[in-house]
JSON list of C-alpha atoms and ligand atoms in Angstrom, two decimals:
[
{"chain": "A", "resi": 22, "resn": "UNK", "atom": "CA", "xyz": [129.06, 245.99, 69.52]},
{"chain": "A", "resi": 23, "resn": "UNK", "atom": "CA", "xyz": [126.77, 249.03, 70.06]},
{"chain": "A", "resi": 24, "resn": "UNK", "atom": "CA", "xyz": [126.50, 250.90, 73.19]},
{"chain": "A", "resi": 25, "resn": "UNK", "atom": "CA", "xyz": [123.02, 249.82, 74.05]},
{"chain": "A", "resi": 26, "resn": "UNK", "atom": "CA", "xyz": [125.01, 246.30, 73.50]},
{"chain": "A", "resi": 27, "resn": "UNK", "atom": "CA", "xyz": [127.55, 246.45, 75.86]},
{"chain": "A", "resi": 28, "resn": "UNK", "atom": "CA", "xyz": [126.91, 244.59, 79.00]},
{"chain": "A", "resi": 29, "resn": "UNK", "atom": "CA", "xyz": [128.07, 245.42, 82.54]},
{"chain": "A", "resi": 30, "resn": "UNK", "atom": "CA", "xyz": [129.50, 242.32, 84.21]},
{"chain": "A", "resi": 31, "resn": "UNK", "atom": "CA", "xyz": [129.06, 243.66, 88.37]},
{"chain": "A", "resi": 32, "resn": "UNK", "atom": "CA", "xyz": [131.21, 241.88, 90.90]},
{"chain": "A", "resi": 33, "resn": "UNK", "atom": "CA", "xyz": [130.51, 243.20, 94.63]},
{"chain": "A", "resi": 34, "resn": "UNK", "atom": "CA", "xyz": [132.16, 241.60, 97.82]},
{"chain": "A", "resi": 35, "resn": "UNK", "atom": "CA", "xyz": [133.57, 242.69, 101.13]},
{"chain": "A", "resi": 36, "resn": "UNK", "atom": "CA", "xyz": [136.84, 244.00, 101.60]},
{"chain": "A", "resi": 37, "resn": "UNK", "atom": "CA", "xyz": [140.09, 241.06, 100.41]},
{"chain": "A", "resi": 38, "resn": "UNK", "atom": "CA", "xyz": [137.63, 238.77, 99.07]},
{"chain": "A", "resi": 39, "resn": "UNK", "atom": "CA", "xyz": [139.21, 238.45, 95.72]},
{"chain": "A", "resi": 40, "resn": "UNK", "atom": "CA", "xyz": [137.22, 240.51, 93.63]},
{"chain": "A", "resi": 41, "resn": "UNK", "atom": "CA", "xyz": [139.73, 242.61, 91.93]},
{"chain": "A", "resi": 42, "resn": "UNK", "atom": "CA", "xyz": [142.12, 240.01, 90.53]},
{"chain": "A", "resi": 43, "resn": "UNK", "atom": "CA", "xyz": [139.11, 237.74, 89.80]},
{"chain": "A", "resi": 44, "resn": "UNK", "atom": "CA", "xyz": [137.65, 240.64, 87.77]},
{"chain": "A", "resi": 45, "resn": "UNK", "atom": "CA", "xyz": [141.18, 241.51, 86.02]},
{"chain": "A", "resi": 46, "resn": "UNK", "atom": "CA", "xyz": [141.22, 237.91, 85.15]},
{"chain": "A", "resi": 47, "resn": "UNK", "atom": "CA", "xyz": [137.75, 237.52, 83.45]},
{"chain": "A", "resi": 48, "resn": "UNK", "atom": "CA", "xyz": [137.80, 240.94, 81.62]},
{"chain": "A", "resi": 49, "resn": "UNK", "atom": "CA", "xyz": [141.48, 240.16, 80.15]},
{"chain": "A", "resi": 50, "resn": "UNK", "atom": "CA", "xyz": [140.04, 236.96, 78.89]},
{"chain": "A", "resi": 51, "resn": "UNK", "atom": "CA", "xyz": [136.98, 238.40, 77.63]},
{"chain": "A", "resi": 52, "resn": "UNK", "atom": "CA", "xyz": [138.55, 241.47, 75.98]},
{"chain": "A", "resi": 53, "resn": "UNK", "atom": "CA", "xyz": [136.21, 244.01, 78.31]},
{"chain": "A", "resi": 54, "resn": "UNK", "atom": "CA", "xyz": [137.32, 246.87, 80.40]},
{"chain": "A", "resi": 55, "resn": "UNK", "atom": "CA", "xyz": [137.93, 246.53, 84.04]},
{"chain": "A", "resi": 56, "resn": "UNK", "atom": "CA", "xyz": [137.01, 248.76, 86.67]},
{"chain": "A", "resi": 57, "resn": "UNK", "atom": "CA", "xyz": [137.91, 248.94, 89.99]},
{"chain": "A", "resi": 58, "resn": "UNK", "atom": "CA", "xyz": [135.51, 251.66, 91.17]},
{"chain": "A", "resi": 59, "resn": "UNK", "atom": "CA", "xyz": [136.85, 251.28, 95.09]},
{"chain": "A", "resi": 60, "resn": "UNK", "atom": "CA", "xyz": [139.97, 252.66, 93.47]},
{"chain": "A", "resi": 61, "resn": "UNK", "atom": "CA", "xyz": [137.72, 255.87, 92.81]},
{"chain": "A", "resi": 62, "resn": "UNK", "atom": "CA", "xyz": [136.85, 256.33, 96.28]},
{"chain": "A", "resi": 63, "resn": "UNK", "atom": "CA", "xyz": [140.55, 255.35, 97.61]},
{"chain": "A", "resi": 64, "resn": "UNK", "atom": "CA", "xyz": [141.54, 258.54, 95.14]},
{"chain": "A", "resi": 65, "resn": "UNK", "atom": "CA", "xyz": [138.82, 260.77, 97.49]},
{"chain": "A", "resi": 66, "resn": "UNK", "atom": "CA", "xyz": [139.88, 259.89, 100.33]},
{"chain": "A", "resi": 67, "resn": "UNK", "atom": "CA", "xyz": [143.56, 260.38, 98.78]},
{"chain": "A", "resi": 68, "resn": "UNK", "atom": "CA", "xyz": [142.75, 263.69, 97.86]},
{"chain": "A", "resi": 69, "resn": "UNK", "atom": "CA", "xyz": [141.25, 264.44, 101.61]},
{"chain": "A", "resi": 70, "resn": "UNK", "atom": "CA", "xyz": [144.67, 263.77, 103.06]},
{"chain": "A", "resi": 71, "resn": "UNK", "atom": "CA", "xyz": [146.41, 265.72, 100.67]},
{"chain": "A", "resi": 72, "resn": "UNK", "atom": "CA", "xyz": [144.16, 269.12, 101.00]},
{"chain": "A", "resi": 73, "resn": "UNK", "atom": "CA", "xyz": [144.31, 268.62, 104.65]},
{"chain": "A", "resi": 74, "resn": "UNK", "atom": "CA", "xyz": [139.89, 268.01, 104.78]},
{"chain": "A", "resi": 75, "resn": "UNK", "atom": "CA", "xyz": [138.71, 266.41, 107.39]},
{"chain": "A", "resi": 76, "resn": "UNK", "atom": "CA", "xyz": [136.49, 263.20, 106.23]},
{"chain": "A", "resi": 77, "resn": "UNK", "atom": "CA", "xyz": [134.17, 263.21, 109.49]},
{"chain": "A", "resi": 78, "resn": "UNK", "atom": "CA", "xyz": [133.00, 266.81, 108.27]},
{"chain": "A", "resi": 79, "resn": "UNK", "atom": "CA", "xyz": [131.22, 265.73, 105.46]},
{"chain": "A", "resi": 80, "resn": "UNK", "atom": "CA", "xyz": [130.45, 269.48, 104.34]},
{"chain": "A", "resi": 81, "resn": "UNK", "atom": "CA", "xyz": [133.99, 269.97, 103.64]},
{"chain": "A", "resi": 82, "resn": "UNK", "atom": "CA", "xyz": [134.34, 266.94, 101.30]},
{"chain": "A", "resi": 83, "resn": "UNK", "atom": "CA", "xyz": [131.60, 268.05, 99.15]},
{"chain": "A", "resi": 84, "resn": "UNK", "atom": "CA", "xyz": [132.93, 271.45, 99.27]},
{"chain": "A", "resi": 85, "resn": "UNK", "atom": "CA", "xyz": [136.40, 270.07, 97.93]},
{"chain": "A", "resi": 86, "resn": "UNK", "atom": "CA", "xyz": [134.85, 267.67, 95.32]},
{"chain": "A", "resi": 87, "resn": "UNK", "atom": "CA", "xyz": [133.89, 271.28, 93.91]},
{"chain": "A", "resi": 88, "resn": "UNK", "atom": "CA", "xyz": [137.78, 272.09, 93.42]},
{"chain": "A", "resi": 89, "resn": "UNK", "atom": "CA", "xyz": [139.28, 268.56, 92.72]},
{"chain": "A", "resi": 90, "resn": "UNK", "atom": "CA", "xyz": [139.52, 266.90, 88.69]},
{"chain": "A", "resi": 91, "resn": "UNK", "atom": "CA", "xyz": [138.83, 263.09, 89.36]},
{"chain": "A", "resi": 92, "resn": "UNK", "atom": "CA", "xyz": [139.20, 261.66, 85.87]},
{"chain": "A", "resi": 93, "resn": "UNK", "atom": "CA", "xyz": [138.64, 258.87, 84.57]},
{"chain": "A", "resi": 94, "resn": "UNK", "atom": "CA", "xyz": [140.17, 256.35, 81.66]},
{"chain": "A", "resi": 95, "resn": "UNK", "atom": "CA", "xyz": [141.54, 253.23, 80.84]},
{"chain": "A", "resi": 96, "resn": "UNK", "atom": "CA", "xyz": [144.67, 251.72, 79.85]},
{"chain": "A", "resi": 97, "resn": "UNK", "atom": "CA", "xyz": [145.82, 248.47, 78.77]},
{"chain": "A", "resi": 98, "resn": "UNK", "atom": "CA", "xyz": [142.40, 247.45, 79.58]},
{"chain": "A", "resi": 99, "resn": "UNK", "atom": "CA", "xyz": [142.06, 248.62, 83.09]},
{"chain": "A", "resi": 100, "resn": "UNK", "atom": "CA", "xyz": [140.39, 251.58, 84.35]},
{"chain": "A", "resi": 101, "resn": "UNK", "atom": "CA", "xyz": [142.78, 255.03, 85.59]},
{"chain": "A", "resi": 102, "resn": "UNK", "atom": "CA", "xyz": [142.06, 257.36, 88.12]},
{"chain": "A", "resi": 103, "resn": "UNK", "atom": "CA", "xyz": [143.84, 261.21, 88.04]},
{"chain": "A", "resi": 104, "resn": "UNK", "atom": "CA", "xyz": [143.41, 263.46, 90.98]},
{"chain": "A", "resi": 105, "resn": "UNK", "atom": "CA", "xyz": [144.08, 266.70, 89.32]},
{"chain": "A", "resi": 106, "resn": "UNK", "atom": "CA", "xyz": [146.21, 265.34, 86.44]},
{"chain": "A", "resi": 107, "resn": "UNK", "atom": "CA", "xyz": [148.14, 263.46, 89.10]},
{"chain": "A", "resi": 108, "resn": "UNK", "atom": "CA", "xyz": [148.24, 259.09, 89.55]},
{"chain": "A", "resi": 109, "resn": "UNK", "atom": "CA", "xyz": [148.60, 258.38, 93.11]},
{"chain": "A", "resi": 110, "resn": "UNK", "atom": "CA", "xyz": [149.23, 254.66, 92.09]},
{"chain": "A", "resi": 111, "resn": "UNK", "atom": "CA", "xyz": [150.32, 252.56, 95.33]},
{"chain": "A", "resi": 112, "resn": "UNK", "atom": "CA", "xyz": [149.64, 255.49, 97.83]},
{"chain": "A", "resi": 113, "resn": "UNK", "atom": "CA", "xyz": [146.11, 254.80, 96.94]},
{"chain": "A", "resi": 114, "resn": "UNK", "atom": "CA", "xyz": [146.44, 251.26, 99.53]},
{"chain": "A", "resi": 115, "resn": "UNK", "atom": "CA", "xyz": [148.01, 253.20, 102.35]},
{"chain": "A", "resi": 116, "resn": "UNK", "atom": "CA", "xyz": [146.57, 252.82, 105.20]},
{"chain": "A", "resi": 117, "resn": "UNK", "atom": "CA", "xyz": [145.52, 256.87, 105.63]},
{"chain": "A", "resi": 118, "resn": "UNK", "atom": "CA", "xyz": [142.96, 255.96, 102.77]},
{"chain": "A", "resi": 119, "resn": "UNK", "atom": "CA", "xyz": [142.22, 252.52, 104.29]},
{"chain": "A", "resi": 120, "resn": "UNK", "atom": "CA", "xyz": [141.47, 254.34, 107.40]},
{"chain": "A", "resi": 121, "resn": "UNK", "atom": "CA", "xyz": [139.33, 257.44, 105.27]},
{"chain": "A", "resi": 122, "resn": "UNK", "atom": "CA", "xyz": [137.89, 255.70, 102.75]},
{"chain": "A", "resi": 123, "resn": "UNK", "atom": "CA", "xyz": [134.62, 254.07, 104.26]},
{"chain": "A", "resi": 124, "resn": "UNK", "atom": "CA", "xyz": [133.80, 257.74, 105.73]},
{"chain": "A", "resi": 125, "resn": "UNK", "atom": "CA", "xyz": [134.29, 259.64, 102.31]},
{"chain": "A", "resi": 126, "resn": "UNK", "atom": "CA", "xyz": [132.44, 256.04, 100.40]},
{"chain": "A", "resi": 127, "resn": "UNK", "atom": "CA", "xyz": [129.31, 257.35, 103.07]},
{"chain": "A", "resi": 128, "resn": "UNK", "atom": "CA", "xyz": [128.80, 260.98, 101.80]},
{"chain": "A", "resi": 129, "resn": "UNK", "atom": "CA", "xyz": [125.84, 260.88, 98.95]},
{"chain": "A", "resi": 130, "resn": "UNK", "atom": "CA", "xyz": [127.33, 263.31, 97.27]},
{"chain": "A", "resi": 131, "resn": "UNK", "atom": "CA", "xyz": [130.50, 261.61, 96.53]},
{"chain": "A", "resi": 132, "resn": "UNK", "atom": "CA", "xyz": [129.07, 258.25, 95.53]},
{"chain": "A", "resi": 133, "resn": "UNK", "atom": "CA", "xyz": [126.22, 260.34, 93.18]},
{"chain": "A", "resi": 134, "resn": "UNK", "atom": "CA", "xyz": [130.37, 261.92, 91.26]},
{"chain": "A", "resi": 135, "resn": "UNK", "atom": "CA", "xyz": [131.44, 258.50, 91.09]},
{"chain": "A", "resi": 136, "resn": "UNK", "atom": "CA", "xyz": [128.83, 256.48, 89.89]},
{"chain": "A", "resi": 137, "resn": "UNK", "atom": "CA", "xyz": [127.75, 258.51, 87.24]},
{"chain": "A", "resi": 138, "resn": "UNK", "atom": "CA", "xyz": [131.55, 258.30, 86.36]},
{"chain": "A", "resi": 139, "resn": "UNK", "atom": "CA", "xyz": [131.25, 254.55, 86.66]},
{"chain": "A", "resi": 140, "resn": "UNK", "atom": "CA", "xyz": [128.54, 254.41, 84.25]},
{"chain": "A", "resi": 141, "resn": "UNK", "atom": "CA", "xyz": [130.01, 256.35, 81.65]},
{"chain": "A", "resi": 142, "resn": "UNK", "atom": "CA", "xyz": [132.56, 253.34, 81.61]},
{"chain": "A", "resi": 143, "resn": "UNK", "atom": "CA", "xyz": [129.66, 251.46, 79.67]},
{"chain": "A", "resi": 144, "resn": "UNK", "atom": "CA", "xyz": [130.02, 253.77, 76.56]},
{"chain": "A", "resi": 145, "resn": "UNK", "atom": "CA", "xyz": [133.25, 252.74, 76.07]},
{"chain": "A", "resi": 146, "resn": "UNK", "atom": "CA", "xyz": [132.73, 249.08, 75.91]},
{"chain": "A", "resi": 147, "resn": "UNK", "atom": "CA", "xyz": [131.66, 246.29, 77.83]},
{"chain": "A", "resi": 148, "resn": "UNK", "atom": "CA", "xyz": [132.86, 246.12, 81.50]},
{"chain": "A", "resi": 149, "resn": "UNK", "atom": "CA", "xyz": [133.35, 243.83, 84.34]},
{"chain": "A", "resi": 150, "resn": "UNK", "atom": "CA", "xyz": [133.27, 246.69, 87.58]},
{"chain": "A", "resi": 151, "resn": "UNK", "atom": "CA", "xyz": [134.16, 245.57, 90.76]},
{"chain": "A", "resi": 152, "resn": "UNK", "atom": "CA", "xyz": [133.01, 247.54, 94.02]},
{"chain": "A", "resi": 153, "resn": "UNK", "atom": "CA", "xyz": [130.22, 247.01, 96.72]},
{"chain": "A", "resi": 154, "resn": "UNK", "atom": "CA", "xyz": [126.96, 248.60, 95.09]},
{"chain": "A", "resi": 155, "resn": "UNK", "atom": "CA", "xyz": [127.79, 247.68, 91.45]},
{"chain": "A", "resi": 156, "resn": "UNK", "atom": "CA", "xyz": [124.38, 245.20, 91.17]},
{"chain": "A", "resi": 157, "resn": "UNK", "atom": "CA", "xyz": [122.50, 246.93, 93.41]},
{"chain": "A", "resi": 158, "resn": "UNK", "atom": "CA", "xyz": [122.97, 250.69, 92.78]},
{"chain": "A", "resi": 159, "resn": "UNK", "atom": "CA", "xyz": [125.34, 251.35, 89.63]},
{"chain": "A", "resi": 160, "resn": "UNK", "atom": "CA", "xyz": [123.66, 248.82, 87.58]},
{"chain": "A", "resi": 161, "resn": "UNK", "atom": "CA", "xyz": [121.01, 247.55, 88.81]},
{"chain": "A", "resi": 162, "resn": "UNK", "atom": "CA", "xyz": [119.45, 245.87, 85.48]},
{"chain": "A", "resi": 163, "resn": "UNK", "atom": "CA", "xyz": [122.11, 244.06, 84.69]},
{"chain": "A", "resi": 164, "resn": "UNK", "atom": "CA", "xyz": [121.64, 240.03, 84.78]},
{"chain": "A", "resi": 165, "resn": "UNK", "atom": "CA", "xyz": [125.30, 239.15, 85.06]},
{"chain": "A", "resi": 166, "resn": "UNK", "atom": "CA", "xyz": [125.79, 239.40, 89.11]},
{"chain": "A", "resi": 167, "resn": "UNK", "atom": "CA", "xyz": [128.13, 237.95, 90.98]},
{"chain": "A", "resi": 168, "resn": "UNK", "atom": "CA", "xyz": [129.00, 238.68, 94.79]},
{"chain": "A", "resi": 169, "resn": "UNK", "atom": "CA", "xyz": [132.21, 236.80, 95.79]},
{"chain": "A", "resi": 170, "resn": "UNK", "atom": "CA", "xyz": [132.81, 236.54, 99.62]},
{"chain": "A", "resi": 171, "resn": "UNK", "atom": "CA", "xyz": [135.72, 235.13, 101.82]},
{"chain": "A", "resi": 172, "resn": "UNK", "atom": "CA", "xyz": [135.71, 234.68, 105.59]},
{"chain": "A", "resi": 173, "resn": "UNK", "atom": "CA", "xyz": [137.22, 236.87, 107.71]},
{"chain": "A", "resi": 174, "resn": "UNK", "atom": "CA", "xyz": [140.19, 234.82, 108.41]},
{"chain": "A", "resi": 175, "resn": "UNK", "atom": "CA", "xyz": [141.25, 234.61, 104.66]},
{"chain": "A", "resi": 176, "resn": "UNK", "atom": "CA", "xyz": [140.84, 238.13, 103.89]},
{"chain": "A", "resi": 177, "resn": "UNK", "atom": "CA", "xyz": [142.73, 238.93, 106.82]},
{"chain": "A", "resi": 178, "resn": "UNK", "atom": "CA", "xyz": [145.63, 236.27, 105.53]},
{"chain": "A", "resi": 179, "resn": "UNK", "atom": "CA", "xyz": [145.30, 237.74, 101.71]},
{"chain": "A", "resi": 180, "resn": "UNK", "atom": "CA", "xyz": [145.97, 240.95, 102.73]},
{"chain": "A", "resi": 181, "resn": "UNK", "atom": "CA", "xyz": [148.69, 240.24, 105.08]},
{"chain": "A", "resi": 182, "resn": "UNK", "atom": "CA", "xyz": [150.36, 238.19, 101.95]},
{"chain": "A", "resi": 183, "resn": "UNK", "atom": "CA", "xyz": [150.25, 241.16, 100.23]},
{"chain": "A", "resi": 184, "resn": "UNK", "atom": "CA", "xyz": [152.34, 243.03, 103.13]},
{"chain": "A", "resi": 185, "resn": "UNK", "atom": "CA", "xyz": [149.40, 245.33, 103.47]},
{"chain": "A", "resi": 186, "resn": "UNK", "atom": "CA", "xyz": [147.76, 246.26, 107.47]},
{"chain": "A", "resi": 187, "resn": "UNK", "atom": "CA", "xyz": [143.93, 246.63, 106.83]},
{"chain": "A", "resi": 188, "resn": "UNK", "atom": "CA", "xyz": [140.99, 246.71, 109.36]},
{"chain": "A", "resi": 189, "resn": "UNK", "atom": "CA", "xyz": [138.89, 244.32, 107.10]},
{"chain": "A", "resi": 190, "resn": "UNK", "atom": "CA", "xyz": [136.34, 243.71, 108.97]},
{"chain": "A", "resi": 191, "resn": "UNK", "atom": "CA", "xyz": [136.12, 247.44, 110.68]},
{"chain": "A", "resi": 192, "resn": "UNK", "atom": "CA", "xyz": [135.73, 248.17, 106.81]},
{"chain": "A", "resi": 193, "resn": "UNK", "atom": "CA", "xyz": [133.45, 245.94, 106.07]},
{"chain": "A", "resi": 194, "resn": "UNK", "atom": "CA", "xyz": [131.01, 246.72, 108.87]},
{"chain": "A", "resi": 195, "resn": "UNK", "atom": "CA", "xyz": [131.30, 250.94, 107.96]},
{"chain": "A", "resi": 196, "resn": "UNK", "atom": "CA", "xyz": [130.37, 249.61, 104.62]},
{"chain": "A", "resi": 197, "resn": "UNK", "atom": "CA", "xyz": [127.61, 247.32, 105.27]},
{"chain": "A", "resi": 198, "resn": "UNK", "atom": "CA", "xyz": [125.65, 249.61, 107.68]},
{"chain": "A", "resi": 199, "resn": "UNK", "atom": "CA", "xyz": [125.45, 252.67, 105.87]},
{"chain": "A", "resi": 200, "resn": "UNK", "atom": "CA", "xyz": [122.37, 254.11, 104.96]},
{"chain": "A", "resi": 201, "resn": "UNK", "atom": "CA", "xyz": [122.84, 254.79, 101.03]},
{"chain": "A", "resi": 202, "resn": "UNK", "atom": "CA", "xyz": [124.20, 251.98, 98.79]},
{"chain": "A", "resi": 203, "resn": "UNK", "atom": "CA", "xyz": [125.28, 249.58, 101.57]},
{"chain": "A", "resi": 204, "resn": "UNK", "atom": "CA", "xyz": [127.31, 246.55, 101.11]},
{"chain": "A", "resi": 205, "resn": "UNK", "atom": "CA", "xyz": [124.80, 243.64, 100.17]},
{"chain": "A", "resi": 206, "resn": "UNK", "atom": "CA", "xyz": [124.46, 241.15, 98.10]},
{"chain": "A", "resi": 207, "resn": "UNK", "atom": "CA", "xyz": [121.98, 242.50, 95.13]},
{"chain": "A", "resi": 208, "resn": "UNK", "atom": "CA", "xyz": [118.49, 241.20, 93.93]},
{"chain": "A", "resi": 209, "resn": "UNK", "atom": "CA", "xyz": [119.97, 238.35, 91.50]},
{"chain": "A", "resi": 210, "resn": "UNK", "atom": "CA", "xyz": [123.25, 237.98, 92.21]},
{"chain": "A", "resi": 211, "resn": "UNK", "atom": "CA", "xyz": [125.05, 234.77, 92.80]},
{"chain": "A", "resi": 212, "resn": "UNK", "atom": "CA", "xyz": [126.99, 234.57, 95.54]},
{"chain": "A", "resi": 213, "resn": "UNK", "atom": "CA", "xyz": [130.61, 232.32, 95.15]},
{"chain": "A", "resi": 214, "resn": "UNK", "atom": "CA", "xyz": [132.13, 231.96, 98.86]},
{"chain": "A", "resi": 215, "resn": "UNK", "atom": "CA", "xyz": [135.58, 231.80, 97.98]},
{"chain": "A", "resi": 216, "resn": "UNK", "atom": "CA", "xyz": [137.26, 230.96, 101.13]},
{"chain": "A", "resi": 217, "resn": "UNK", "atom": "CA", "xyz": [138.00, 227.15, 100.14]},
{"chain": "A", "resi": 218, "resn": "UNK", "atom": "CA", "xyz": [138.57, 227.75, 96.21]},
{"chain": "A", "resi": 219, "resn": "UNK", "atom": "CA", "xyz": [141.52, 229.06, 94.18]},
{"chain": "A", "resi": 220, "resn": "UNK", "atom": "CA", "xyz": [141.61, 231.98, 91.95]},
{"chain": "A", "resi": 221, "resn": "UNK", "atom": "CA", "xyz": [140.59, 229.61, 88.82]},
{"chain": "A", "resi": 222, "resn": "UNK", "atom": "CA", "xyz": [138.22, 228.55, 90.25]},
{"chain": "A", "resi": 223, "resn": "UNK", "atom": "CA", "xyz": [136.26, 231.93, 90.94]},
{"chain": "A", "resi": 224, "resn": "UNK", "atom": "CA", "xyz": [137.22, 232.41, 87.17]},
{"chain": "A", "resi": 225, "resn": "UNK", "atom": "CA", "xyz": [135.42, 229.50, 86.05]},
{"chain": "A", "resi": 226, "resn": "UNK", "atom": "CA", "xyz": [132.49, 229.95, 88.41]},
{"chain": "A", "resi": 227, "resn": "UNK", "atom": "CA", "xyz": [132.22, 233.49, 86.93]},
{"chain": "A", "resi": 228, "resn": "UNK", "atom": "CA", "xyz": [132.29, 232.44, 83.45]},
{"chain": "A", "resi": 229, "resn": "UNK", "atom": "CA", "xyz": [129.56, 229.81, 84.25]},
{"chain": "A", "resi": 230, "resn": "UNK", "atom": "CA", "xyz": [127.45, 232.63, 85.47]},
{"chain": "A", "resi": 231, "resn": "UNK", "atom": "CA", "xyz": [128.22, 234.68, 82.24]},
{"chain": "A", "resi": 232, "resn": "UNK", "atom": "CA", "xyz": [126.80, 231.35, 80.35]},
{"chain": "A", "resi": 233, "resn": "UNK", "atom": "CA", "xyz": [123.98, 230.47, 82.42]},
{"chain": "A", "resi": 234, "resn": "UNK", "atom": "CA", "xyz": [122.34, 234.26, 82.62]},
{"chain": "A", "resi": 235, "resn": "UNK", "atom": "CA", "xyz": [122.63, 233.94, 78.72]},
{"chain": "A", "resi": 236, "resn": "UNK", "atom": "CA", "xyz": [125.53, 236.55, 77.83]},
{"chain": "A", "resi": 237, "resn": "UNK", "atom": "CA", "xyz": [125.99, 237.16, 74.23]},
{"chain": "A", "resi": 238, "resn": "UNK", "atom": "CA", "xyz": [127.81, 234.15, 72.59]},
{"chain": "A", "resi": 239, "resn": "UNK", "atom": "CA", "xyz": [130.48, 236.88, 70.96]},
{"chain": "A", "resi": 240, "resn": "UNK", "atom": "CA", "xyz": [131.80, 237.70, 74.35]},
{"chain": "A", "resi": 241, "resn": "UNK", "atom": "CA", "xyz": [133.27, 234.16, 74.76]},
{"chain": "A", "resi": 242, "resn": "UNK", "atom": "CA", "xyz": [135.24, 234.61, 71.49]},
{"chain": "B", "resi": 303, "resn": "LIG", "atom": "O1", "xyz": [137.46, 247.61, 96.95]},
{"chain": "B", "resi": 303, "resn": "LIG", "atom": "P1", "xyz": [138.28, 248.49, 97.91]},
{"chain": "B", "resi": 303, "resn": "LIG", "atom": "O2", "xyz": [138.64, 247.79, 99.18]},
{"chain": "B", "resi": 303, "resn": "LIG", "atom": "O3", "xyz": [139.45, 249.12, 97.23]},
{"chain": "B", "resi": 303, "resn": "LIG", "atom": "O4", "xyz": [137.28, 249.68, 98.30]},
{"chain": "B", "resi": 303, "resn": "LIG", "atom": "C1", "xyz": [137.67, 250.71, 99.16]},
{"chain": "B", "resi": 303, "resn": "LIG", "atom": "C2", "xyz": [136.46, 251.29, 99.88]},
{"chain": "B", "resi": 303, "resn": "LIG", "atom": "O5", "xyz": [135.66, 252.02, 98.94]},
{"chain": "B", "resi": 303, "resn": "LIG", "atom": "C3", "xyz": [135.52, 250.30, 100.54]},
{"chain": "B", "resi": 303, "resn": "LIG", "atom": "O6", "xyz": [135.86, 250.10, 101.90]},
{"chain": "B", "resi": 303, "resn": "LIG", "atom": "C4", "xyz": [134.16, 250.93, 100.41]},
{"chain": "B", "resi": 303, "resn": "LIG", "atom": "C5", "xyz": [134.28, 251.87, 99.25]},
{"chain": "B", "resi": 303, "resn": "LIG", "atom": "N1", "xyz": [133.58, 251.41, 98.06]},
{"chain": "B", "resi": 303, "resn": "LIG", "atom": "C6", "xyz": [132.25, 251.67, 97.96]},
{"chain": "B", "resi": 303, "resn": "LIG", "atom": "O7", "xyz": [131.66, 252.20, 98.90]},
{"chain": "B", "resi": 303, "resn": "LIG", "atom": "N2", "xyz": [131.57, 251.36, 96.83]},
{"chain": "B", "resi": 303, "resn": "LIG", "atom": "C7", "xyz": [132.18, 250.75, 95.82]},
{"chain": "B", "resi": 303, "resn": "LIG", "atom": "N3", "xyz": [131.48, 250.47, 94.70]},
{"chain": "B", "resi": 303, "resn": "LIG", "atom": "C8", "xyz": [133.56, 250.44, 95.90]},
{"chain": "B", "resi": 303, "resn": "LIG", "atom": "C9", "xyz": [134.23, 250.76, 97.05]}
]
């Protein structure tokens, strides 16, 4: 496929709503790239903590974007993060970032780094991104939409399951109310509550929204 050919599959949601394994699941069976773009703000707030910046003074994060490599890849299908040459892997779910990452995600400056990064992700190949602004900000013109929400309760519980402590819906409230690229569902989108359904499920209601908004038939295989 060419690069004007690729398309951009955007999945946006609140915090623990599924997205990211629903997204792993439909670009592995689709043979497209996934990327988890919250992973690229997890790895500024990561770096924040490490240099010691303080993420309330938002001077000093754009100052150290100036001396930090974030780059950007993919492997086995899946896209990388390095912060400086370095993968901080699991550290990137500790709760310092959890607790960071909504303040750093709020500084223009940082989103305007990472989503020109997340658009350069379309040159590769097709992708299905996963974040909060992906149909409304990063790419805005795609038809393939999808916002998948859970209620508070399950989000809480699927994080829990995963052993992890995260203010949710502390998150998700920084996220929604900011003033650039806030957490809402885009112009288009369809919107899959996911509280009641399995992970299939969201799969197949994905897919069927792939189908329906007319994606190319040579994406299906
Ligand atoms: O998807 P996640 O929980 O790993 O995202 C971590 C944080 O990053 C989230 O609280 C808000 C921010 N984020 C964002 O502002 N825009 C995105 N496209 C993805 C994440």
């Amino acid at each position: 496929m060419s690069v004007e050919k690729h398309i951009a599959v955007a999945i946006d949601g609140p915090a623990a709503s599924g997205k990211s394994t629903v997204a792993k699941i439909v670009a592995k069976r689709l043979g497209l790239i996934m990327v988890n773009t919250g992973a690229m703000y997890r790895a500024v707030a990561w770096a924040t903590i490490r240099d010691g910046v303080d993420v309330d003074d938002a001077s000093a994060v754009v100052e150290m974007l100036d001396n930090v490599v974030f780059s950007c890849g993919v492997e086995d299908g899946l896209s990388t993060i390095l912060v400086d040459g370095f993968y901080p892997g699991e550290e990137l779910r500790q709760n310092g970032v959890n607790q960071r990452v909504s303040g750093v995600a709020a500084i223009p400056e940082v989103r305007a780094l990472l989503v020109d990064k997340q658009r350069e992700y379309l040159k590769l190949g097709s992708v299905v991104m996963e974040g909060r602004d992906i149909g409304s900000v990063v790419f805005p013109n795609t038809p393939f939409k999808v916002y998948i929400d859970a209620s508070e309760e399950v989000r809480l519980a699927r994080r829990s399951a995963e052993g992890l402590n995260d203010a949710v819906a502390k998150r998700d409230a920084e996220d929604s109310k900011r003033k650039i690229s806030p957490l809402k569902v885009a112009d288009g989108a369809v919107v899959i509550d996911s509280s009641e359904m399995g992970i299939e499920e969201v799969v197949d209601a994905v897919m069927q929204v792939l189908r329906d908004k007319g994606a190319p038939a040579e994406i299906f295989g």
